């Protein structure tokens, strides 16, 4: 595994007016690994992703890509580095088929007409490389299941020589079989050498496929550890209280009454059982 992260964030701050959403965030993402980004609602996960993808400018901090400082001031800058995001709404058009969705806005042309054979070949090779065999190229997205739609969205993201794929809750609202299908695909992305950031509230999914877990608490990245070095309970405590034993914030910096966080952590642990 390369010692240098593909993407490294240092000291990222982001505020919206008087509200500071991200505070001194440091995150590293390695190729060939799935990094799970976890945190409660409002912890700053979506804002952090939008900063990485160039939608929101940062107030402070720096981005390093393969060890080199880079500027990400727009989605075009992010795409130029090979950063693709699959948002929860998937951004697919129901009235178009799979090939048309995968090339939407980036169509290949031969003169003044669309180069359909090239697009079909590229789509076929991408889906085959991901081990996807449950769809046909000219199926309309409206006819696909939730898991198949997620598969198409992921294939669309990796079609363009992407290096880092960020997935926002890819298994939300999916059944067990479809969830297993999508998680297998996510794991295959990392096994093919891509860096993957997985945003999920499902701790079972996180522990099933991630190599590292990064926990956000009230806009601060309080821990980033290997998945094998942490337990479900510790992750829940980091999410709800900002610390767990020696991990996370110091007691005086963890914020609210520890009893409140402990009760919330206990209730979440009970729901996970």
mmCIF file of N, CA and C in Angstrom, residues 25-128:
data_model
loop_
_atom_site.group_PDB
_atom_site.id
_atom_site.type_symbol
_atom_site.label_atom_id
_atom_site.label_comp_id
_atom_site.label_asym_id
_atom_site.label_seq_id
_atom_site.Cartn_x
_atom_site.Cartn_y
_atom_site.Cartn_z
ATOM 1 N N UNK A 25 -10.162 20.300 10.045
ATOM 2 C CA UNK A 25 -10.321 18.903 9.648
ATOM 3 C C UNK A 25 -9.068 18.411 8.921
ATOM 4 N N UNK A 26 -8.555 17.274 9.366
ATOM 5 C CA UNK A 26 -7.423 16.611 8.716
ATOM 6 C C UNK A 26 -7.861 15.197 8.356
ATOM 7 N N UNK A 27 -7.794 14.876 7.069
ATOM 8 C CA UNK A 27 -8.269 13.573 6.590
ATOM 9 C C UNK A 27 -7.328 13.068 5.518
ATOM 10 N N UNK A 28 -7.019 11.775 5.538
ATOM 11 C CA UNK A 28 -6.213 11.170 4.481
ATOM 12 C C UNK A 28 -6.968 9.993 3.888
ATOM 13 N N UNK A 29 -6.911 9.891 2.549
ATOM 14 C CA UNK A 29 -7.610 8.839 1.819
ATOM 15 C C UNK A 29 -6.590 8.123 0.943
ATOM 16 N N UNK A 30 -6.513 6.794 1.090
ATOM 17 C CA UNK A 30 -5.489 6.014 0.405
ATOM 18 C C UNK A 30 -6.069 5.235 -0.771
ATOM 19 N N UNK A 31 -5.285 5.068 -1.844
ATOM 20 C CA UNK A 31 -5.747 4.229 -2.952
ATOM 21 C C UNK A 31 -5.849 2.780 -2.517
ATOM 22 N N UNK A 32 -6.813 2.081 -3.094
ATOM 23 C CA UNK A 32 -6.994 0.673 -2.763
ATOM 24 C C UNK A 32 -7.679 0.442 -1.443
ATOM 25 N N UNK A 33 -8.247 1.500 -0.846
ATOM 26 C CA UNK A 33 -8.909 1.372 0.449
ATOM 27 C C UNK A 33 -10.284 2.039 0.429
ATOM 28 N N UNK A 34 -11.172 1.514 1.278
ATOM 29 C CA UNK A 34 -12.454 2.161 1.539
ATOM 30 C C UNK A 34 -12.346 2.883 2.874
ATOM 31 N N UNK A 35 -12.488 4.203 2.845
ATOM 32 C CA UNK A 35 -12.503 5.004 4.069
ATOM 33 C C UNK A 35 -13.940 5.381 4.376
ATOM 34 N N UNK A 36 -14.455 4.902 5.495
ATOM 35 C CA UNK A 36 -15.830 5.216 5.891
ATOM 36 C C UNK A 36 -15.836 6.524 6.667
ATOM 37 N N UNK A 37 -16.644 7.477 6.204
ATOM 38 C CA UNK A 37 -16.807 8.758 6.878
ATOM 39 C C UNK A 37 -18.123 8.715 7.634
ATOM 40 N N UNK A 38 -18.034 8.730 8.964
ATOM 41 C CA UNK A 38 -19.234 8.568 9.790
ATOM 42 C C UNK A 38 -19.416 9.794 10.681
ATOM 43 N N UNK A 39 -20.635 10.013 11.083
ATOM 44 C CA UNK A 39 -20.954 11.133 11.964
ATOM 45 C C UNK A 39 -22.449 11.315 12.036
ATOM 46 N N UNK A 40 -22.894 11.981 13.083
ATOM 47 C CA UNK A 40 -24.313 12.227 13.257
ATOM 48 C C UNK A 40 -24.792 13.246 12.234
ATOM 49 N N UNK A 41 -26.115 13.386 12.094
ATOM 50 C CA UNK A 41 -26.660 14.439 11.243
ATOM 51 C C UNK A 41 -26.170 15.796 11.747
ATOM 52 N N UNK A 42 -25.687 16.627 10.844
ATOM 53 C CA UNK A 42 -25.173 17.932 11.220
ATOM 54 C C UNK A 42 -23.713 17.930 11.627
ATOM 55 N N UNK A 43 -23.034 16.780 11.523
ATOM 56 C CA UNK A 43 -21.633 16.716 11.926
ATOM 57 C C UNK A 43 -20.711 17.376 10.905
ATOM 58 N N UNK A 44 -21.180 17.568 9.678
ATOM 59 C CA UNK A 44 -20.360 18.223 8.661
ATOM 60 C C UNK A 44 -19.952 17.321 7.515
ATOM 61 N N UNK A 45 -20.519 16.116 7.420
ATOM 62 C CA UNK A 45 -20.118 15.172 6.373
ATOM 63 C C UNK A 45 -20.396 15.724 4.975
ATOM 64 N N UNK A 46 -21.619 16.203 4.765
ATOM 65 C CA UNK A 46 -21.987 16.697 3.439
ATOM 66 C C UNK A 46 -21.179 17.930 3.058
ATOM 67 N N UNK A 47 -20.952 18.814 4.030
ATOM 68 C CA UNK A 47 -20.154 20.009 3.744
ATOM 69 C C UNK A 47 -18.727 19.632 3.378
ATOM 70 N N UNK A 48 -18.161 18.666 4.087
ATOM 71 C CA UNK A 48 -16.796 18.237 3.790
ATOM 72 C C UNK A 48 -16.713 17.663 2.381
ATOM 73 N N UNK A 49 -17.683 16.850 1.996
ATOM 74 C CA UNK A 49 -17.692 16.275 0.644
ATOM 75 C C UNK A 49 -17.818 17.377 -0.398
ATOM 76 N N UNK A 50 -18.649 18.368 -0.130
ATOM 77 C CA UNK A 50 -18.826 19.451 -1.098
ATOM 78 C C UNK A 50 -17.579 20.322 -1.192
ATOM 79 N N UNK A 51 -16.785 20.389 -0.135
ATOM 80 C CA UNK A 51 -15.500 21.086 -0.214
ATOM 81 C C UNK A 51 -14.512 20.280 -1.065
ATOM 82 N N UNK A 52 -14.482 18.971 -0.858
ATOM 83 C CA UNK A 52 -13.580 18.119 -1.638
ATOM 84 C C UNK A 52 -13.951 18.145 -3.111
ATOM 85 N N UNK A 53 -15.251 18.204 -3.405
ATOM 86 C CA UNK A 53 -15.695 18.167 -4.796
ATOM 87 C C UNK A 53 -15.728 19.538 -5.453
ATOM 88 N N UNK A 54 -15.342 20.581 -4.732
ATOM 89 C CA UNK A 54 -15.228 21.907 -5.334
ATOM 90 C C UNK A 54 -16.504 22.713 -5.352
ATOM 91 N N UNK A 55 -17.559 22.218 -4.714
ATOM 92 C CA UNK A 55 -18.819 22.961 -4.688
ATOM 93 C C UNK A 55 -18.732 24.128 -3.708
ATOM 94 N N UNK A 56 -18.149 23.877 -2.521
ATOM 95 C CA UNK A 56 -17.975 24.929 -1.520
ATOM 96 C C UNK A 56 -16.486 25.281 -1.418
ATOM 97 N N UNK A 57 -16.137 26.566 -1.478
ATOM 98 C CA UNK A 57 -14.751 26.951 -1.208
ATOM 99 C C UNK A 57 -14.469 26.845 0.290
ATOM 100 N N UNK A 58 -13.258 26.488 0.635
ATOM 101 C CA UNK A 58 -12.887 26.405 2.046
ATOM 102 C C UNK A 58 -12.418 27.773 2.539
ATOM 103 N N UNK A 59 -12.499 27.989 3.852
ATOM 104 C CA UNK A 59 -12.029 29.239 4.448
ATOM 105 C C UNK A 59 -10.550 29.166 4.810
ATOM 106 N N UNK A 60 -10.081 27.961 5.101
ATOM 107 C CA UNK A 60 -8.674 27.771 5.475
ATOM 108 C C UNK A 60 -8.313 26.319 5.234
ATOM 109 N N UNK A 61 -7.000 26.066 5.208
ATOM 110 C CA UNK A 61 -6.529 24.701 5.027
ATOM 111 C C UNK A 61 -6.008 24.446 3.631
ATOM 112 N N UNK A 62 -5.515 23.225 3.407
ATOM 113 C CA UNK A 62 -4.961 22.881 2.106
ATOM 114 C C UNK A 62 -5.303 21.450 1.718
ATOM 115 N N UNK A 63 -5.306 21.224 0.396
ATOM 116 C CA UNK A 63 -5.507 19.906 -0.180
ATOM 117 C C UNK A 63 -4.192 19.440 -0.797
ATOM 118 N N UNK A 64 -3.840 18.177 -0.562
ATOM 119 C CA UNK A 64 -2.694 17.568 -1.216
ATOM 120 C C UNK A 64 -3.194 16.354 -1.998
ATOM 121 N N UNK A 65 -2.785 16.259 -3.255
ATOM 122 C CA UNK A 65 -3.154 15.130 -4.100
ATOM 123 C C UNK A 65 -1.879 14.443 -4.534
ATOM 124 N N UNK A 66 -1.722 13.183 -4.109
ATOM 125 C CA UNK A 66 -0.487 12.426 -4.315
ATOM 126 C C UNK A 66 0.716 13.185 -3.761
ATOM 127 N N UNK A 67 0.513 13.865 -2.636
ATOM 128 C CA UNK A 67 1.588 14.574 -1.954
ATOM 129 C C UNK A 67 1.859 15.969 -2.466
ATOM 130 N N UNK A 68 1.138 16.406 -3.501
ATOM 131 C CA UNK A 68 1.355 17.734 -4.081
ATOM 132 C C UNK A 68 0.200 18.663 -3.737
ATOM 133 N N UNK A 69 0.491 19.901 -3.322
ATOM 134 C CA UNK A 69 -0.603 20.847 -3.053
ATOM 135 C C UNK A 69 -1.406 21.124 -4.317
ATOM 136 N N UNK A 70 -2.721 21.133 -4.189
ATOM 137 C CA UNK A 70 -3.603 21.416 -5.320
ATOM 138 C C UNK A 70 -4.682 22.384 -4.864
ATOM 139 N N UNK A 71 -5.273 23.067 -5.838
ATOM 140 C CA UNK A 71 -6.413 23.940 -5.581
ATOM 141 C C UNK A 71 -7.664 23.294 -6.158
ATOM 142 N N UNK A 72 -8.704 23.176 -5.338
ATOM 143 C CA UNK A 72 -9.990 22.649 -5.804
ATOM 144 C C UNK A 72 -11.014 23.750 -5.606
ATOM 145 N N UNK A 73 -11.199 24.532 -6.651
ATOM 146 C CA UNK A 73 -12.085 25.693 -6.567
ATOM 147 C C UNK A 73 -13.411 25.490 -7.280
ATOM 148 N N UNK A 74 -13.574 24.357 -7.966
ATOM 149 C CA UNK A 74 -14.797 24.095 -8.707
ATOM 150 C C UNK A 74 -14.912 22.601 -8.954
ATOM 151 N N UNK A 75 -16.132 22.125 -9.280
ATOM 152 C CA UNK A 75 -16.273 20.710 -9.640
ATOM 153 C C UNK A 75 -15.397 20.305 -10.820
ATOM 154 N N UNK A 76 -15.126 21.240 -11.719
ATOM 155 C CA UNK A 76 -14.243 20.924 -12.849
ATOM 156 C C UNK A 76 -12.828 20.623 -12.360
ATOM 157 N N UNK A 77 -12.354 21.376 -11.355
ATOM 158 C CA UNK A 77 -11.031 21.100 -10.786
ATOM 159 C C UNK A 77 -10.996 19.701 -10.164
ATOM 160 N N UNK A 78 -12.063 19.351 -9.432
ATOM 161 C CA UNK A 78 -12.121 18.032 -8.796
ATOM 162 C C UNK A 78 -12.142 16.929 -9.845
ATOM 163 N N UNK A 79 -12.965 17.109 -10.878
ATOM 164 C CA UNK A 79 -13.043 16.100 -11.933
ATOM 165 C C UNK A 79 -11.717 15.952 -12.655
ATOM 166 N N UNK A 80 -11.001 17.073 -12.806
ATOM 167 C CA UNK A 80 -9.701 17.014 -13.459
ATOM 168 C C UNK A 80 -8.681 16.181 -12.700
ATOM 169 N N UNK A 81 -8.864 16.110 -11.365
ATOM 170 C CA UNK A 81 -7.990 15.275 -10.543
ATOM 171 C C UNK A 81 -8.459 13.822 -10.486
ATOM 172 N N UNK A 82 -9.662 13.574 -10.988
ATOM 173 C CA UNK A 82 -10.211 12.224 -10.929
ATOM 174 C C UNK A 82 -11.088 11.985 -9.715
ATOM 175 N N UNK A 83 -11.674 13.056 -9.163
ATOM 176 C CA UNK A 83 -12.569 12.943 -8.012
ATOM 177 C C UNK A 83 -14.007 12.970 -8.509
ATOM 178 N N UNK A 84 -14.758 11.912 -8.224
ATOM 179 C CA UNK A 84 -16.159 11.817 -8.625
ATOM 180 C C UNK A 84 -17.007 11.535 -7.389
ATOM 181 N N UNK A 85 -18.194 12.132 -7.354
ATOM 182 C CA UNK A 85 -19.106 11.960 -6.218
ATOM 183 C C UNK A 85 -20.413 11.348 -6.706
ATOM 184 N N UNK A 86 -20.886 10.314 -6.018
ATOM 185 C CA UNK A 86 -22.205 9.746 -6.270
ATOM 186 C C UNK A 86 -23.091 10.158 -5.110
ATOM 187 N N UNK A 87 -23.970 11.146 -5.367
ATOM 188 C CA UNK A 87 -24.836 11.656 -4.309
ATOM 189 C C UNK A 87 -26.017 10.722 -4.079
ATOM 190 N N UNK A 88 -26.709 10.940 -2.975
ATOM 191 C CA UNK A 88 -27.776 10.030 -2.575
ATOM 192 C C UNK A 88 -28.919 10.017 -3.584
ATOM 193 N N UNK A 89 -29.156 11.155 -4.276
ATOM 194 C CA UNK A 89 -30.245 11.186 -5.258
ATOM 195 C C UNK A 89 -29.832 10.592 -6.607
ATOM 196 N N UNK A 90 -28.543 10.216 -6.752
ATOM 197 C CA UNK A 90 -27.977 9.505 -7.910
ATOM 198 C C UNK A 90 -27.880 10.340 -9.183
ATOM 199 N N UNK A 91 -28.727 11.355 -9.359
ATOM 200 C CA UNK A 91 -28.674 12.236 -10.539
ATOM 201 C C UNK A 91 -28.786 11.454 -11.837
ATOM 202 N N UNK A 92 -29.717 10.514 -11.892
ATOM 203 C CA UNK A 92 -29.983 9.755 -13.116
ATOM 204 C C UNK A 92 -31.311 10.204 -13.715
ATOM 205 N N UNK A 93 -31.420 10.072 -15.049
ATOM 206 C CA UNK A 93 -32.643 10.452 -15.761
ATOM 207 C C UNK A 93 -33.438 9.200 -16.101
ATOM 208 N N UNK A 94 -34.643 9.090 -15.548
ATOM 209 C CA UNK A 94 -35.458 7.891 -15.739
ATOM 210 C C UNK A 94 -35.803 7.628 -17.200
ATOM 211 N N UNK A 95 -35.943 8.688 -18.006
ATOM 212 C CA UNK A 95 -36.388 8.517 -19.381
ATOM 213 C C UNK A 95 -35.255 8.191 -20.341
ATOM 214 N N UNK A 96 -34.012 8.057 -19.816
ATOM 215 C CA UNK A 96 -32.865 7.708 -20.662
ATOM 216 C C UNK A 96 -32.388 6.306 -20.320
ATOM 217 N N UNK A 97 -31.698 5.668 -21.270
ATOM 218 C CA UNK A 97 -31.183 4.329 -20.999
ATOM 219 C C UNK A 97 -29.837 4.429 -20.283
ATOM 220 N N UNK A 98 -29.231 3.280 -20.002
ATOM 221 C CA UNK A 98 -28.018 3.244 -19.198
ATOM 222 C C UNK A 98 -26.865 3.960 -19.897
ATOM 223 N N UNK A 99 -26.663 3.704 -21.181
ATOM 224 C CA UNK A 99 -25.572 4.351 -21.912
ATOM 225 C C UNK A 99 -25.773 5.856 -21.932
ATOM 226 N N UNK A 100 -26.993 6.302 -22.212
ATOM 227 C CA UNK A 100 -27.263 7.742 -22.258
ATOM 228 C C UNK A 100 -27.019 8.399 -20.915
ATOM 229 N N UNK A 101 -27.358 7.716 -19.822
ATOM 230 C CA UNK A 101 -27.102 8.263 -18.495
ATOM 231 C C UNK A 101 -25.612 8.320 -18.193
ATOM 232 N N UNK A 102 -24.878 7.285 -18.550
ATOM 233 C CA UNK A 102 -23.452 7.245 -18.238
ATOM 234 C C UNK A 102 -22.675 8.333 -18.968
ATOM 235 N N UNK A 103 -23.151 8.734 -20.146
ATOM 236 C CA UNK A 103 -22.444 9.750 -20.938
ATOM 237 C C UNK A 103 -23.164 11.098 -20.957
ATOM 238 N N UNK A 104 -24.150 11.265 -20.082
ATOM 239 C CA UNK A 104 -24.938 12.491 -20.097
ATOM 240 C C UNK A 104 -24.047 13.710 -19.851
ATOM 241 N N UNK A 105 -24.037 14.624 -20.821
ATOM 242 C CA UNK A 105 -23.204 15.822 -20.735
ATOM 243 C C UNK A 105 -21.769 15.614 -21.170
ATOM 244 N N UNK A 106 -21.387 14.365 -21.453
ATOM 245 C CA UNK A 106 -20.022 14.048 -21.895
ATOM 246 C C UNK A 106 -20.071 13.126 -23.108
ATOM 247 N N UNK A 107 -21.067 13.305 -23.929
ATOM 248 C CA UNK A 107 -21.289 12.410 -25.062
ATOM 249 C C UNK A 107 -20.097 12.391 -26.017
ATOM 250 N N UNK A 108 -19.821 11.224 -26.571
ATOM 251 C CA UNK A 108 -18.810 11.076 -27.608
ATOM 252 C C UNK A 108 -19.454 11.363 -28.959
ATOM 253 N N UNK A 109 -18.726 12.048 -29.826
ATOM 254 C CA UNK A 109 -19.271 12.400 -31.135
ATOM 255 C C UNK A 109 -18.334 11.958 -32.244
ATOM 256 N N UNK A 110 -18.946 11.638 -33.373
ATOM 257 C CA UNK A 110 -18.215 11.376 -34.606
ATOM 258 C C UNK A 110 -18.716 12.382 -35.623
ATOM 259 N N UNK A 111 -17.974 13.474 -35.766
ATOM 260 C CA UNK A 111 -18.467 14.582 -36.569
ATOM 261 C C UNK A 111 -19.575 15.291 -35.823
ATOM 262 N N UNK A 112 -20.761 15.381 -36.443
ATOM 263 C CA UNK A 112 -21.874 16.093 -35.819
ATOM 264 C C UNK A 112 -22.877 15.129 -35.185
ATOM 265 N N UNK A 113 -22.623 13.812 -35.294
ATOM 266 C CA UNK A 113 -23.562 12.834 -34.727
ATOM 267 C C UNK A 113 -22.926 12.138 -33.537
ATOM 268 N N UNK A 114 -23.767 11.565 -32.706
ATOM 269 C CA UNK A 114 -23.270 10.836 -31.546
ATOM 270 C C UNK A 114 -22.568 9.549 -31.984
ATOM 271 N N UNK A 115 -21.466 9.260 -31.327
ATOM 272 C CA UNK A 115 -20.707 8.040 -31.621
ATOM 273 C C UNK A 115 -21.233 6.927 -30.719
ATOM 274 N N UNK A 116 -22.373 6.373 -31.077
ATOM 275 C CA UNK A 116 -23.027 5.354 -30.258
ATOM 276 C C UNK A 116 -22.173 4.103 -30.064
ATOM 277 N N UNK A 117 -21.527 3.577 -31.125
ATOM 278 C CA UNK A 117 -20.718 2.361 -30.916
ATOM 279 C C UNK A 117 -19.606 2.543 -29.880
ATOM 280 N N UNK A 118 -18.918 3.689 -29.911
ATOM 281 C CA UNK A 118 -17.847 3.933 -28.944
ATOM 282 C C UNK A 118 -18.401 4.030 -27.536
ATOM 283 N N UNK A 119 -19.526 4.733 -27.373
ATOM 284 C CA UNK A 119 -20.115 4.876 -26.051
ATOM 285 C C UNK A 119 -20.583 3.517 -25.522
ATOM 286 N N UNK A 120 -21.188 2.699 -26.382
ATOM 287 C CA UNK A 120 -21.624 1.377 -25.948
ATOM 288 C C UNK A 120 -20.430 0.514 -25.546
ATOM 289 N N UNK A 121 -19.347 0.589 -26.303
ATOM 290 C CA UNK A 121 -18.160 -0.205 -25.979
ATOM 291 C C UNK A 121 -17.563 0.223 -24.640
ATOM 292 N N UNK A 122 -17.439 1.542 -24.427
ATOM 293 C CA UNK A 122 -16.882 2.036 -23.173
ATOM 294 C C UNK A 122 -17.770 1.661 -21.990
ATOM 295 N N UNK A 123 -19.083 1.771 -22.171
ATOM 296 C CA UNK A 123 -20.010 1.402 -21.101
ATOM 297 C C UNK A 123 -19.914 -0.087 -20.796
ATOM 298 N N UNK A 124 -19.829 -0.901 -21.843
ATOM 299 C CA UNK A 124 -19.705 -2.350 -21.661
ATOM 300 C C UNK A 124 -18.436 -2.696 -20.891
ATOM 301 N N UNK A 125 -17.314 -2.089 -21.281
ATOM 302 C CA UNK A 125 -16.037 -2.378 -20.624
ATOM 303 C C UNK A 125 -16.058 -1.936 -19.166
ATOM 304 N N UNK A 126 -16.684 -0.784 -18.883
ATOM 305 C CA UNK A 126 -16.746 -0.292 -17.501
ATOM 306 C C UNK A 126 -17.590 -1.207 -16.628
ATOM 307 N N UNK A 127 -18.766 -1.582 -17.116
ATOM 308 C CA UNK A 127 -19.640 -2.460 -16.346
ATOM 309 C C UNK A 127 -19.003 -3.836 -16.152
ATOM 310 N N UNK A 128 -18.337 -4.333 -17.201
ATOM 311 C CA UNK A 128 -17.685 -5.636 -17.086
ATOM 312 C C UNK A 128 -16.528 -5.576 -16.098
#
